[in-house]
Coordinates of C-alpha atoms and ligand atoms in Angstrom, one line a residue:
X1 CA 6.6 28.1 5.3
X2 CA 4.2 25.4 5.1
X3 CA 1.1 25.3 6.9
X4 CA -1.2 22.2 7.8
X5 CA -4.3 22.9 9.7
X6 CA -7.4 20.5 9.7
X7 CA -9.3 18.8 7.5
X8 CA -13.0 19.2 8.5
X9 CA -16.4 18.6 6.4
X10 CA -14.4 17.5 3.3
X11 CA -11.9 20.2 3.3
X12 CA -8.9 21.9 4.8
X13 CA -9.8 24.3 7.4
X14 CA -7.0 26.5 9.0
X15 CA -6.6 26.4 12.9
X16 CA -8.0 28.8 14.9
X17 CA -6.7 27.8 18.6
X18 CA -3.6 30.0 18.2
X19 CA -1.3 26.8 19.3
X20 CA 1.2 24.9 16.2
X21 CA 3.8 22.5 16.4
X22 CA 6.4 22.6 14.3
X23 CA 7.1 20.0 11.4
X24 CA 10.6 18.7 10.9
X25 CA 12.5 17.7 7.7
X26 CA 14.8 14.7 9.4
X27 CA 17.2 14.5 7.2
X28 CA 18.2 18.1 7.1
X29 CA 17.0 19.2 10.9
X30 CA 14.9 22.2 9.2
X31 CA 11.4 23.3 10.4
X32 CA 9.2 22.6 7.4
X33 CA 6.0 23.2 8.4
X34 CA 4.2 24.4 10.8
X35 CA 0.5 21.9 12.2
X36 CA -1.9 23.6 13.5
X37 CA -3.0 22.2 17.4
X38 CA -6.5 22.1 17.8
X39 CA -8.6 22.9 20.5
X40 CA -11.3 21.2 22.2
X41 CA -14.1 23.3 20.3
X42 CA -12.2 22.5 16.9
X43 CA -12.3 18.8 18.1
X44 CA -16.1 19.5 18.4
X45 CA -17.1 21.2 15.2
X46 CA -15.2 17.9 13.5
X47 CA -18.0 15.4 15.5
X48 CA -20.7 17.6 14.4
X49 CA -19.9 17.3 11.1
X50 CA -19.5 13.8 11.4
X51 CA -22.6 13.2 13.3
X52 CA -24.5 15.3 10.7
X53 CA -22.9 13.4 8.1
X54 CA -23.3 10.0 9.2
X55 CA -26.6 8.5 9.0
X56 CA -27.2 9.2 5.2
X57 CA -23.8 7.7 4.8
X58 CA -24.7 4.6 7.0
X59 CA -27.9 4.0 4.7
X60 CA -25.8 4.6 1.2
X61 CA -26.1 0.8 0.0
X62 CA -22.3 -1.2 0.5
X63 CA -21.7 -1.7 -2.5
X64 CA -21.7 2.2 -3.4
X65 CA -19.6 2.7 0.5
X66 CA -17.3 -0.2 -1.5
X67 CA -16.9 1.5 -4.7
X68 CA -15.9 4.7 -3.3
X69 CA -13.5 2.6 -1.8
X70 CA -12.1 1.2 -5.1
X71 CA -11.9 4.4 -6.4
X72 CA -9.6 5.4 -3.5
X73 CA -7.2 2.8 -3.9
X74 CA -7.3 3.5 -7.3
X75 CA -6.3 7.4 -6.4
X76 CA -3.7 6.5 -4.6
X77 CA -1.9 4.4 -6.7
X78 CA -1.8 7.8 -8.7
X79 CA -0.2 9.8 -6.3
X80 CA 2.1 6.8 -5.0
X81 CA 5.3 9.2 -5.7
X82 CA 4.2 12.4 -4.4
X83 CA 2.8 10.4 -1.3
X84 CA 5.7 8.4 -0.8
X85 CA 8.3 11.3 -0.9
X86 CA 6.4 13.5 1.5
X87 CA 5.8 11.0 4.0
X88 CA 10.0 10.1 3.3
X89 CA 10.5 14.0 4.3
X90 CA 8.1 14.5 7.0
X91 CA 9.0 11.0 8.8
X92 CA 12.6 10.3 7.4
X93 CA 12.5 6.4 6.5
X94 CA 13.3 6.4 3.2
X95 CA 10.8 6.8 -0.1
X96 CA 11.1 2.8 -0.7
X97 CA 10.8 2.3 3.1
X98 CA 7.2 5.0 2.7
X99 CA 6.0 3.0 -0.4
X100 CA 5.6 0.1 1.4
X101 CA 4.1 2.1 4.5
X102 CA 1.5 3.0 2.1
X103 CA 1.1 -0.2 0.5
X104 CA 0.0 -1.9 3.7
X105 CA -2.2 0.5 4.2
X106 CA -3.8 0.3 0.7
X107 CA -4.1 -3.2 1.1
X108 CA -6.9 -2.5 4.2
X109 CA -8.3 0.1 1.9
X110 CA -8.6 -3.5 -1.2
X111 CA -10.2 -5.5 2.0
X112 CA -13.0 -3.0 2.7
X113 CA -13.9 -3.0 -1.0
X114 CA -15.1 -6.1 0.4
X115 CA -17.5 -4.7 2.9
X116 CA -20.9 -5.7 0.9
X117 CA -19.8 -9.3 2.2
X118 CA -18.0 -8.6 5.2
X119 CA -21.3 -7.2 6.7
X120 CA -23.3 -9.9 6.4
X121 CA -25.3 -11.1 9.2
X122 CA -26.6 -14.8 9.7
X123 CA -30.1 -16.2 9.6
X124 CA -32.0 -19.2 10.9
X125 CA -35.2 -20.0 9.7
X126 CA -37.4 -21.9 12.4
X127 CA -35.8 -21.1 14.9
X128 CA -38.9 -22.3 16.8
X129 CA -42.3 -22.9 16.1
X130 CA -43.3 -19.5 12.9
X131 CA -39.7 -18.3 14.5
X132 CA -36.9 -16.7 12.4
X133 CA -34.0 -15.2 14.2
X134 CA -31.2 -13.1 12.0
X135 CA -28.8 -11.2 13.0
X136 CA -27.2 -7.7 11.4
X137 CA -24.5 -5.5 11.8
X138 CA -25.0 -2.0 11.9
X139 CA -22.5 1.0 12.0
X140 CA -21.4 2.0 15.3
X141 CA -21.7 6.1 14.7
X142 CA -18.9 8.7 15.1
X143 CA -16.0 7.0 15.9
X144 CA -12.0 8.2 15.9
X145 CA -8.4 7.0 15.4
X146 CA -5.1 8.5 17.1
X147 CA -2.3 7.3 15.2
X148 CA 1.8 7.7 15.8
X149 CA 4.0 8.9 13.7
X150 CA 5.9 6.2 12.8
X151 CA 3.3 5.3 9.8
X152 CA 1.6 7.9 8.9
X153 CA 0.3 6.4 5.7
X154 CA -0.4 2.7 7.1
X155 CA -2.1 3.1 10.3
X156 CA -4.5 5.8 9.5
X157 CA -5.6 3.3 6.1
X158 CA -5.7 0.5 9.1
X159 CA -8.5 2.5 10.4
X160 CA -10.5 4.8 8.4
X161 CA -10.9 2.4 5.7
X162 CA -12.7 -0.4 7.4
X163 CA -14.6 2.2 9.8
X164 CA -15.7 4.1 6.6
X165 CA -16.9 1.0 4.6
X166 CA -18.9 -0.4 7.9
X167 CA -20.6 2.7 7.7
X168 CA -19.4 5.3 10.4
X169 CA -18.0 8.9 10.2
X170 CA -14.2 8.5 11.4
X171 CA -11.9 11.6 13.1
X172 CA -8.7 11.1 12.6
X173 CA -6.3 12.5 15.1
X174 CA -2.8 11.9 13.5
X175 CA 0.4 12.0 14.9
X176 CA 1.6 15.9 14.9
X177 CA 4.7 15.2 13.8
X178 CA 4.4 13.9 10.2
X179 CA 0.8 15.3 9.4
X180 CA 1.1 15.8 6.0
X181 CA 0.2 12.3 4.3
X182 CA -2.9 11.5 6.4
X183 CA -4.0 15.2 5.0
X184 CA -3.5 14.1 1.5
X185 CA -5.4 10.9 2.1
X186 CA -8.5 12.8 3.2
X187 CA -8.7 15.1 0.3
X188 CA -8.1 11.6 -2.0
X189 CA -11.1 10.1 -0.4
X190 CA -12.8 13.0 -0.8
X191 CA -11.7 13.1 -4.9
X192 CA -13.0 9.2 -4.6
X193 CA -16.6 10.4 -4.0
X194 CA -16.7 10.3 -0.2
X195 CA -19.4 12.8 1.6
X196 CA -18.4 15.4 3.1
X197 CA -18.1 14.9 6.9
X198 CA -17.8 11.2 6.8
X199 CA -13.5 11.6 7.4
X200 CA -12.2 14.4 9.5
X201 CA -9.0 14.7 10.4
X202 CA -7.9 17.0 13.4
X203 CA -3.8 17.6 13.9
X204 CA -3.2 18.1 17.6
X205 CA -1.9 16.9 20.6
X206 CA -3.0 16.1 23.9
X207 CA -5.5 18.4 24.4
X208 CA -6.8 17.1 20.8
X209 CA -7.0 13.4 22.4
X210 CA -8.5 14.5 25.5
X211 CA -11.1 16.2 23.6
X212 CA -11.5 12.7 21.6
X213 CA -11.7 11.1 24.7
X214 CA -14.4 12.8 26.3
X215 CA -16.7 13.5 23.6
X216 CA -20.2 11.7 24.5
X217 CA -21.1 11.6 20.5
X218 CA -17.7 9.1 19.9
X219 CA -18.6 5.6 20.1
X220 CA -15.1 3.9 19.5
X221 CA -11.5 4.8 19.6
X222 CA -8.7 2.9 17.9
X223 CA -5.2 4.0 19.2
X224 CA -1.6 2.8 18.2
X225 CA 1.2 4.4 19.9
X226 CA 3.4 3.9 22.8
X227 CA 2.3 1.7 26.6
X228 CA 1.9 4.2 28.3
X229 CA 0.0 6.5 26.2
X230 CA -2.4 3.6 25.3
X231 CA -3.0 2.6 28.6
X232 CA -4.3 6.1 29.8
X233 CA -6.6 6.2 26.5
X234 CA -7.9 3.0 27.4
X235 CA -8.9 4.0 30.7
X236 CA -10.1 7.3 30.1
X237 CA -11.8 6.4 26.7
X238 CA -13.8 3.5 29.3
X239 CA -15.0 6.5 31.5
X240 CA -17.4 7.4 28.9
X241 CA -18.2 3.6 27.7
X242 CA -16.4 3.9 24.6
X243 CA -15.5 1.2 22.6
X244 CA -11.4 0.9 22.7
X245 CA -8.4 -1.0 20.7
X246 CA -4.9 0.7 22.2
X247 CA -2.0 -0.8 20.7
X248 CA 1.1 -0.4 22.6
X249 CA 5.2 -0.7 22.6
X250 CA 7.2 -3.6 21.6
X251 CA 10.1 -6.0 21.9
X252 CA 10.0 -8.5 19.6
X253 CA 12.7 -11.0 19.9
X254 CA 14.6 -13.2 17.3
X255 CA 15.1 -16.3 18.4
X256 CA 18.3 -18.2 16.2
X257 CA 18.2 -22.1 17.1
X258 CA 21.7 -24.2 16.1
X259 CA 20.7 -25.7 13.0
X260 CA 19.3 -22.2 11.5
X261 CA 20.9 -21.1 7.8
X262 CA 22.5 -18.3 9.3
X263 CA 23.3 -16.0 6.4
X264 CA 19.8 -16.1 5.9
X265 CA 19.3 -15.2 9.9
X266 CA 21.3 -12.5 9.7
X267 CA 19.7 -10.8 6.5
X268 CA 16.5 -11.1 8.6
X269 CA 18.2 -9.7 11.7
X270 CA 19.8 -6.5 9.7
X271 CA 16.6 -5.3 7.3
X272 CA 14.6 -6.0 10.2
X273 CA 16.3 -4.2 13.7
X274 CA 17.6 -1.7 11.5
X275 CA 15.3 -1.0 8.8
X276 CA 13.3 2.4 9.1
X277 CA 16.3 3.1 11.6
X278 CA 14.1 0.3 14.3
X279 CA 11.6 2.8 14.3
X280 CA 8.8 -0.1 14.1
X281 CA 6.8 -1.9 16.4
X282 CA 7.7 -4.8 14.6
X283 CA 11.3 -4.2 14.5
X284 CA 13.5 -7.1 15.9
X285 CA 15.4 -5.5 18.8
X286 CA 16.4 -8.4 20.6
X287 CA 18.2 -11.7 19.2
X288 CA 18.3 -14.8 21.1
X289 CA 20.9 -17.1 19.6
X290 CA 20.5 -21.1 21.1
X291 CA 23.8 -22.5 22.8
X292 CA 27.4 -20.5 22.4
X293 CA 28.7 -22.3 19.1
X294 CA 25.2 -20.4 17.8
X295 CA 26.1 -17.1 19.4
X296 CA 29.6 -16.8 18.2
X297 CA 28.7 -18.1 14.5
X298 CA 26.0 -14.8 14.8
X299 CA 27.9 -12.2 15.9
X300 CA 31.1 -13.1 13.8
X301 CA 28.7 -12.5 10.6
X302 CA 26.8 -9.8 12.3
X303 CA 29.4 -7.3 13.7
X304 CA 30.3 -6.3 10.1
X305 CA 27.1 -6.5 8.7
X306 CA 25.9 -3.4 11.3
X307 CA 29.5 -1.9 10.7
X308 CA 28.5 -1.1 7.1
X309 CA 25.2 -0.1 6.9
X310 CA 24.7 2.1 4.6
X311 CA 22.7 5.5 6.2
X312 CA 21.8 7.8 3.6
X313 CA 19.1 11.1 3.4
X314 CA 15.4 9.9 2.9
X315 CA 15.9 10.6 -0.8
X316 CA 18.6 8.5 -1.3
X317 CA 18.0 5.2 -2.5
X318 CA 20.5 3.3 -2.3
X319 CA 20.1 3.9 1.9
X320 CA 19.8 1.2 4.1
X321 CA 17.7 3.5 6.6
X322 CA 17.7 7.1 6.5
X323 CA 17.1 9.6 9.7
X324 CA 15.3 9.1 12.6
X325 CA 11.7 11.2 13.5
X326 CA 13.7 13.7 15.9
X327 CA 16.7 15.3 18.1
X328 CA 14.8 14.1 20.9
X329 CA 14.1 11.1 19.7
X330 CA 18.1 10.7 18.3
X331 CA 19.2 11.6 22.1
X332 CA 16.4 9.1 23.6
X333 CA 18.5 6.3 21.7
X334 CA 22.4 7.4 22.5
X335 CA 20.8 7.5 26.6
X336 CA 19.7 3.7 26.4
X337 CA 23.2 3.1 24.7
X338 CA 24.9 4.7 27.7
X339 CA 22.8 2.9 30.1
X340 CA 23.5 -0.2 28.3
X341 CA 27.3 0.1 28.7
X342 CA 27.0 1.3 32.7
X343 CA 24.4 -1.9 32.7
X344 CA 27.3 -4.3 31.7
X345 CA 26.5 -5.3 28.4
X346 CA 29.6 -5.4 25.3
X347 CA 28.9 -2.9 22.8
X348 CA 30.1 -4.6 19.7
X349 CA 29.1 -2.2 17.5
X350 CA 29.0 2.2 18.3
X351 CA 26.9 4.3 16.1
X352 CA 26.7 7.3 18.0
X353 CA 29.3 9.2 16.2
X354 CA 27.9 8.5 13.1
X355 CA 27.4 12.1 11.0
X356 CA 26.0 12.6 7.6
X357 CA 28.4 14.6 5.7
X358 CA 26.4 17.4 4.0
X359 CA 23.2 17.1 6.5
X360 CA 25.3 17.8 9.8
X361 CA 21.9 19.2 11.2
X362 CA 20.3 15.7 10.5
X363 CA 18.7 13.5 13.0
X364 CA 21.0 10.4 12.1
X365 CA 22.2 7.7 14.5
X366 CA 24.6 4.7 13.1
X367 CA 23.5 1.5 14.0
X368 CA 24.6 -0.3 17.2
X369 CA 24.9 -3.6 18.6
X370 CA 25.1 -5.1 22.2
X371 CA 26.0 -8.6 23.0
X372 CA 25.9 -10.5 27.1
X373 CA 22.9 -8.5 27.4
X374 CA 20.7 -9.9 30.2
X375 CA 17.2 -9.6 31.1
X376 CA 17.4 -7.7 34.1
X377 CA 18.8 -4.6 32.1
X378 CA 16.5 -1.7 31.3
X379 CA 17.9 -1.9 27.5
X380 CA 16.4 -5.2 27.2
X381 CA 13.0 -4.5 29.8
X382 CA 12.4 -0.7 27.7
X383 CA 11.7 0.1 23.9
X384 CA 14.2 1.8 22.8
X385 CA 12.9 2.3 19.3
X386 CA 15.7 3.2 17.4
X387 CA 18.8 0.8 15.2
X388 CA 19.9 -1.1 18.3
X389 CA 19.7 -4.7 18.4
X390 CA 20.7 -6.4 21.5
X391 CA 22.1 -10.4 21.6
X392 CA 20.7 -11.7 24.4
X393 CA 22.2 -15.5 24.5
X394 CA 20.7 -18.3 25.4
X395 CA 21.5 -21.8 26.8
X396 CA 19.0 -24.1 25.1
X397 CA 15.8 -23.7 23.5
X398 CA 13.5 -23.5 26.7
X399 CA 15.3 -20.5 28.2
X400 CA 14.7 -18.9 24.6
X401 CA 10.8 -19.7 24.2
X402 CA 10.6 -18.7 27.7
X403 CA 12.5 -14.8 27.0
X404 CA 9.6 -13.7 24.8
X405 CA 7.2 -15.3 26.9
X406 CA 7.8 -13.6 30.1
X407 CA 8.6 -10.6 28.8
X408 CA 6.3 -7.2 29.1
X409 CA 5.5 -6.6 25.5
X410 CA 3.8 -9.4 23.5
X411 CA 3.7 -8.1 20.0
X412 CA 5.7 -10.0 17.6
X413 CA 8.6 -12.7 17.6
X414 CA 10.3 -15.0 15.1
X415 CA 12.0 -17.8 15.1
X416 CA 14.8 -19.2 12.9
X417 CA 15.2 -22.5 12.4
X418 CA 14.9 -25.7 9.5
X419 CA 13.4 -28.2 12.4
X420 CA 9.7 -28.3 11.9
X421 CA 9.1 -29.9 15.1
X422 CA 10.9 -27.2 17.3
X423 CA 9.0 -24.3 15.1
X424 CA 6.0 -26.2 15.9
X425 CA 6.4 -25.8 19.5
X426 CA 7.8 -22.8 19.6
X427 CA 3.9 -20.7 17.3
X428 CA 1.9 -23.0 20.0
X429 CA 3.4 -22.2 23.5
X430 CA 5.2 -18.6 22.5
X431 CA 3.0 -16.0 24.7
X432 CA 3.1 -13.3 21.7
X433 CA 0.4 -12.0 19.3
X434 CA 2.0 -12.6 16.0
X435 CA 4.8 -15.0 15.2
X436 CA 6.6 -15.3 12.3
X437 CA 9.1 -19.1 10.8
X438 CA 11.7 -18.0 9.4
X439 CA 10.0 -14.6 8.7
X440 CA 11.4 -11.5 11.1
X441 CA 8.5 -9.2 10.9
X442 CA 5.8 -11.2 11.0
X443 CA 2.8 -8.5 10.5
X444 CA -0.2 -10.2 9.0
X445 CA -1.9 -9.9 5.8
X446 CA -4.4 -7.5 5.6
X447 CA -7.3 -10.1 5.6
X448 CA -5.8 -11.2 8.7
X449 CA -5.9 -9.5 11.8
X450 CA -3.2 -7.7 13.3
X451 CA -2.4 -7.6 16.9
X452 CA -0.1 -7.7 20.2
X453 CA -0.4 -9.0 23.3
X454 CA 0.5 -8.1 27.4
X455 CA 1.4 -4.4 27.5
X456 CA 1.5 -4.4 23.8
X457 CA -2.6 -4.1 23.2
X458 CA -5.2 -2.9 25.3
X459 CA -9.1 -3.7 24.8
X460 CA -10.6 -6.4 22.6
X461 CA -10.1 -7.4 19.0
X462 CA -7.0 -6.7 17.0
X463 CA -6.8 -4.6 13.8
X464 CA -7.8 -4.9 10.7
X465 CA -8.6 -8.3 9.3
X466 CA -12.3 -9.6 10.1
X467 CA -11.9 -7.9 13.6
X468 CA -11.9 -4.9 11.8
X469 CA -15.2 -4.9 11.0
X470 CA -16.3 -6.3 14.1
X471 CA -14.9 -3.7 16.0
X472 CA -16.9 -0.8 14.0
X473 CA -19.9 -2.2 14.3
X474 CA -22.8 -3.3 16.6
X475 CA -25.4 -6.5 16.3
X476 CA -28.6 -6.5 16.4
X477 CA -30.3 -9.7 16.4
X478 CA -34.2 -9.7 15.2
X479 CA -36.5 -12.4 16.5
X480 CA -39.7 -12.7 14.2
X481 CA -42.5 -14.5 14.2
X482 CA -45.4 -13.8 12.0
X483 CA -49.2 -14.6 12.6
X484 CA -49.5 -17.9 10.5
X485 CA -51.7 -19.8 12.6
X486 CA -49.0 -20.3 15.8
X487 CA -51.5 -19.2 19.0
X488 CA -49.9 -19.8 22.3
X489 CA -52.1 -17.5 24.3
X490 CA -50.3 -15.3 26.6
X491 CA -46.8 -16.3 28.1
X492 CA -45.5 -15.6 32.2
X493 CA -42.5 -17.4 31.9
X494 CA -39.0 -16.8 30.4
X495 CA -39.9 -18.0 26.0
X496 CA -38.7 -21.1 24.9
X497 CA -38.0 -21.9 21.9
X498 CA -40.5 -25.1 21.6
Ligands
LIG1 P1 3.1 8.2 21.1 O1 2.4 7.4 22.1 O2 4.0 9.3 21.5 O3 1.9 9.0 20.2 C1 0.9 8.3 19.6 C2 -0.3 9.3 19.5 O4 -0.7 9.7 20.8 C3 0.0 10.5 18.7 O5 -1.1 10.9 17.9 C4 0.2 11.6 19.8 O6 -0.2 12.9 19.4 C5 -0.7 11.1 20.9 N1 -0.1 11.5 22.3 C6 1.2 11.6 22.6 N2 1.3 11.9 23.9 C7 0.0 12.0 24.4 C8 -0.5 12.3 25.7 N3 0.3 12.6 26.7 N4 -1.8 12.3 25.9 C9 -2.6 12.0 24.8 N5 -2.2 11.7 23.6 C10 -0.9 11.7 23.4 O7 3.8 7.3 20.0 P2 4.7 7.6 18.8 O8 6.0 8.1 19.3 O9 4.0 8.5 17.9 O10 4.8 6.2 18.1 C11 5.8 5.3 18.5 C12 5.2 4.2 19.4 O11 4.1 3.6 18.8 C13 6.2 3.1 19.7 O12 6.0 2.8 21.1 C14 5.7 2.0 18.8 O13 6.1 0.7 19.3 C15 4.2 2.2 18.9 N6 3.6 1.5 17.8 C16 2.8 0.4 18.0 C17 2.2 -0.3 17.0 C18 1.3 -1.5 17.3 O14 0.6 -1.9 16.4 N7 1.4 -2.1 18.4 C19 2.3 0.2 15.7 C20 3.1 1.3 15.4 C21 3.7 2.0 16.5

């Protein structure tokens, strides 16, 4: 069997703590690997690798920190297939589905090629009298990311790759249940010319993140996971002054006003609540059709639509979506659909008895749908990350834009609709982080930032994007003034600039 241990001062290490987790194949329901779970002392041999690692790294000039970049990007546009179909059979989207997990990634990785520019500070010449003042950015240290397992290529690129090109020595703490690809991403930047030290990735678990956590030589943390997980990082990452970006759960609604094209509303609605079986936080699990004539028009077209997905192994691709992450994670779904239907709302479409012919032992779920559902049910309040969608109608366009609004999570919505004025509105007053026209999963480009809002992020700054490099690093402004003939004798009061 396959084992992954750590990946410490540029190489794979094996674990020593005794403690593994085992690796899942989705779509068959076999163990295929076994991750090693590292201890506090592991945790601590990858920071002092880092820290040792670091300061030559910081002073390497950006443009070589850029081009070791480039060649990375480069490297893993070489091993696009072997990547792609090991994150499809450690996580169990499918190897389309993981292409484009690691494209998004990679496109962070083609932004902090950028960094020469991105790090530039700003200067003012006479500022006052012989004064200059500028102002540079400076790498913040050792700092870490604990990623979930739900992009194991994307989210680790989100944050090694600008922490890396600011400057700092990163530990990676990935999610133990697909560990595989973030492995294969350090040993690539290692291949791209990378220093030893400068990415460490530790496989783990709690005990892992605590370890993160309370290490005094971290200076930031970047998490992305579920609420509640995010919340107690945030707090307990602020106990030792860290610097902290927790990105949290989601439900992102669709909102479908009466004059939307609705074939093209309900494409949207099916790639995006049921692609990568929902298992996205920026998968639409809630749609919000305007008025009744609206709502019927919907689900007449989308009852058959989520009758014949097509659910297929992670290798097949013709699938729609393939397996979800785990048994627990398959029985976690079929409980919110039973508390849906003892909550009131119409299941219009069942996938529970959905089975895979051939791959019995599968985690597979068929896709379901729920119509009347109202806000006070816990199937509309709770995540239930998995190919649900639930129809929540409204009367008229103020109860919609008020749905997302008051709603816990604050991470993405959409709205469908050819009325400029009403999608106008609807960006400006909608209380939600990223909002997509006529676009369902509205997740920015990677030179913009990326980031939820309300229980959906924690801490300041969003993700990659400008903030990115904000986030890694630390001003320092300089205030100079050279001798030139400016005497002002000694001063008691606060300076002016005169
Ligand atoms: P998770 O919170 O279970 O795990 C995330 C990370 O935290 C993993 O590395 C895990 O090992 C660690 N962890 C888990 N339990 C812990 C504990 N008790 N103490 C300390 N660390 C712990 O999340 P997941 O199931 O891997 O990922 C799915 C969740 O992530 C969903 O809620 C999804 O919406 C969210 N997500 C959010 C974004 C975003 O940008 N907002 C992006 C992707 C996923």
């Amino acid at each position: 069997m396959r084992s992954v241990g750590h990946f410490i001062g540029g190489k794979e290490v094996k674990g020593t703590s005794g403690r593994t987790a085992d690796v899942f194949e989705p779509m068959t329901g076999d163990v295929q690997a076994k991750v090693a779970l590292a201890s506090k002392a592991e945790v601590r041999a990858a920071v002092e690798n880092a820290r040792a690692a670091q300061p030559e790294w910081a002073a390497t000039n950006p443009q070589r920190r850029a081009r070791v970049m480039m060649k990375f990007v480069e490297l893993v546009q070489r091993d696009y297939d072997k990547l792609a179909e090991l994150l499809a059979r450690e996580h169990g989207k499918t190897v389309p589905d993981a292409k484009g997990d690691i494209q998004r990634g990679l496109e962070v990785a083609e932004f902090a090629c950028g960094i020469p520019h991105l790090m530039k500070g700003e200067y003012t010449e006479g500022a006052g009298p012989g004064i200059d003042i500028y102002s540079m950015r400076q790498a913040l240290g050792v700092v870490a990311g604990i990623t979930p397992f739900n992009f194991p290529a994307m989210i680790p690129m989100w944050k090694f790759a600008p922490a890396i090109a600011c400057g700092n020595a990163f530990i990676l703490k990935p999610s133990e249940r697909d560990p595989g690809v973030p492995m294969m991403l350090a040993e690539l930047m290692i291949e791209a010319g990378l220093p030893a030290g400068i990415l460490n990735v530790v496989n783990g678990d709690k005990e892992a993140v605590d370890a993160i956590l309370d290490d005094p030589d971290i200076k930031a943390v970047g998490f992305v996971g579920s609420t509640p997980i995010a919340q107690y990082i945030y707090e307990r990452a602020a106990q030792t002054g860290k610097r902290c970006q927790c990105f949290g759960g989601a439900k992102n609604h669709a909102i479908i006003m009466p004059d939307a094209d609705m074939d093209q509303a309900v494409d949207a609605l099916i790639g995006a609540g049921y692609g990568s079986a929902g298992e996205r936080c920026m998968a639409v699990s809630v749609a919000v059709p305007v008025g009744k004539s609206t709502a019927d028009r919907l689900m007449e077209k989308l009852i058959p639509r989520v009758e014949s997905l097509k659910i297929g192994t992670s290798i097949d691709p013709s699938a729609d979506y393939g397996p979800l992450v785990t048994r627990e994670a398959v029985e976690k779904v079929k409980g919110y659909i039973d508390i849906g239907i003892k909550e009131g709302a119409t299941l219009a479409v069942d996938g529970r008895g959905f089975k895979m012919q051939g791959y019995e032992n599968g985690f597979y779920l068929g896709g379901s749908l729920f119509d009347n559902v109202t806000k006070d049910m816990r199937i509309y309040k709770e995540e239930i990350f998995g190919p649900v969608l639930s129809v929540v109608r409204a009367h008229d366009y103020k109860e919609a834009l008020a749905l997302p609004s008051e709603h816990d999570y604050g991470n993405g919505v959409a709205i469908f609709t050819r009325d400029g004025d009403a999608a106008r509105d609807f960006a400006a007053k909608v209380n939600v982080g990223m909002v997509g026209i006529n676009v369902p999963i509205p997740v920015p480009i990677a030179y913009y930032t990326f980031g939820g809002w309300k229980k959906s992020g924690f801490g300041d700054l969003n993700q990659h994007g400008p903030d990115s490099v904000r986030f890694y690093t630390k001003t320092k402004t300089v205030t100079s003034r050279w001798p030139s003939g400016v005497k002002e004798g000694a001063e008691f009061s606060i300076p002016l600039m005169k």
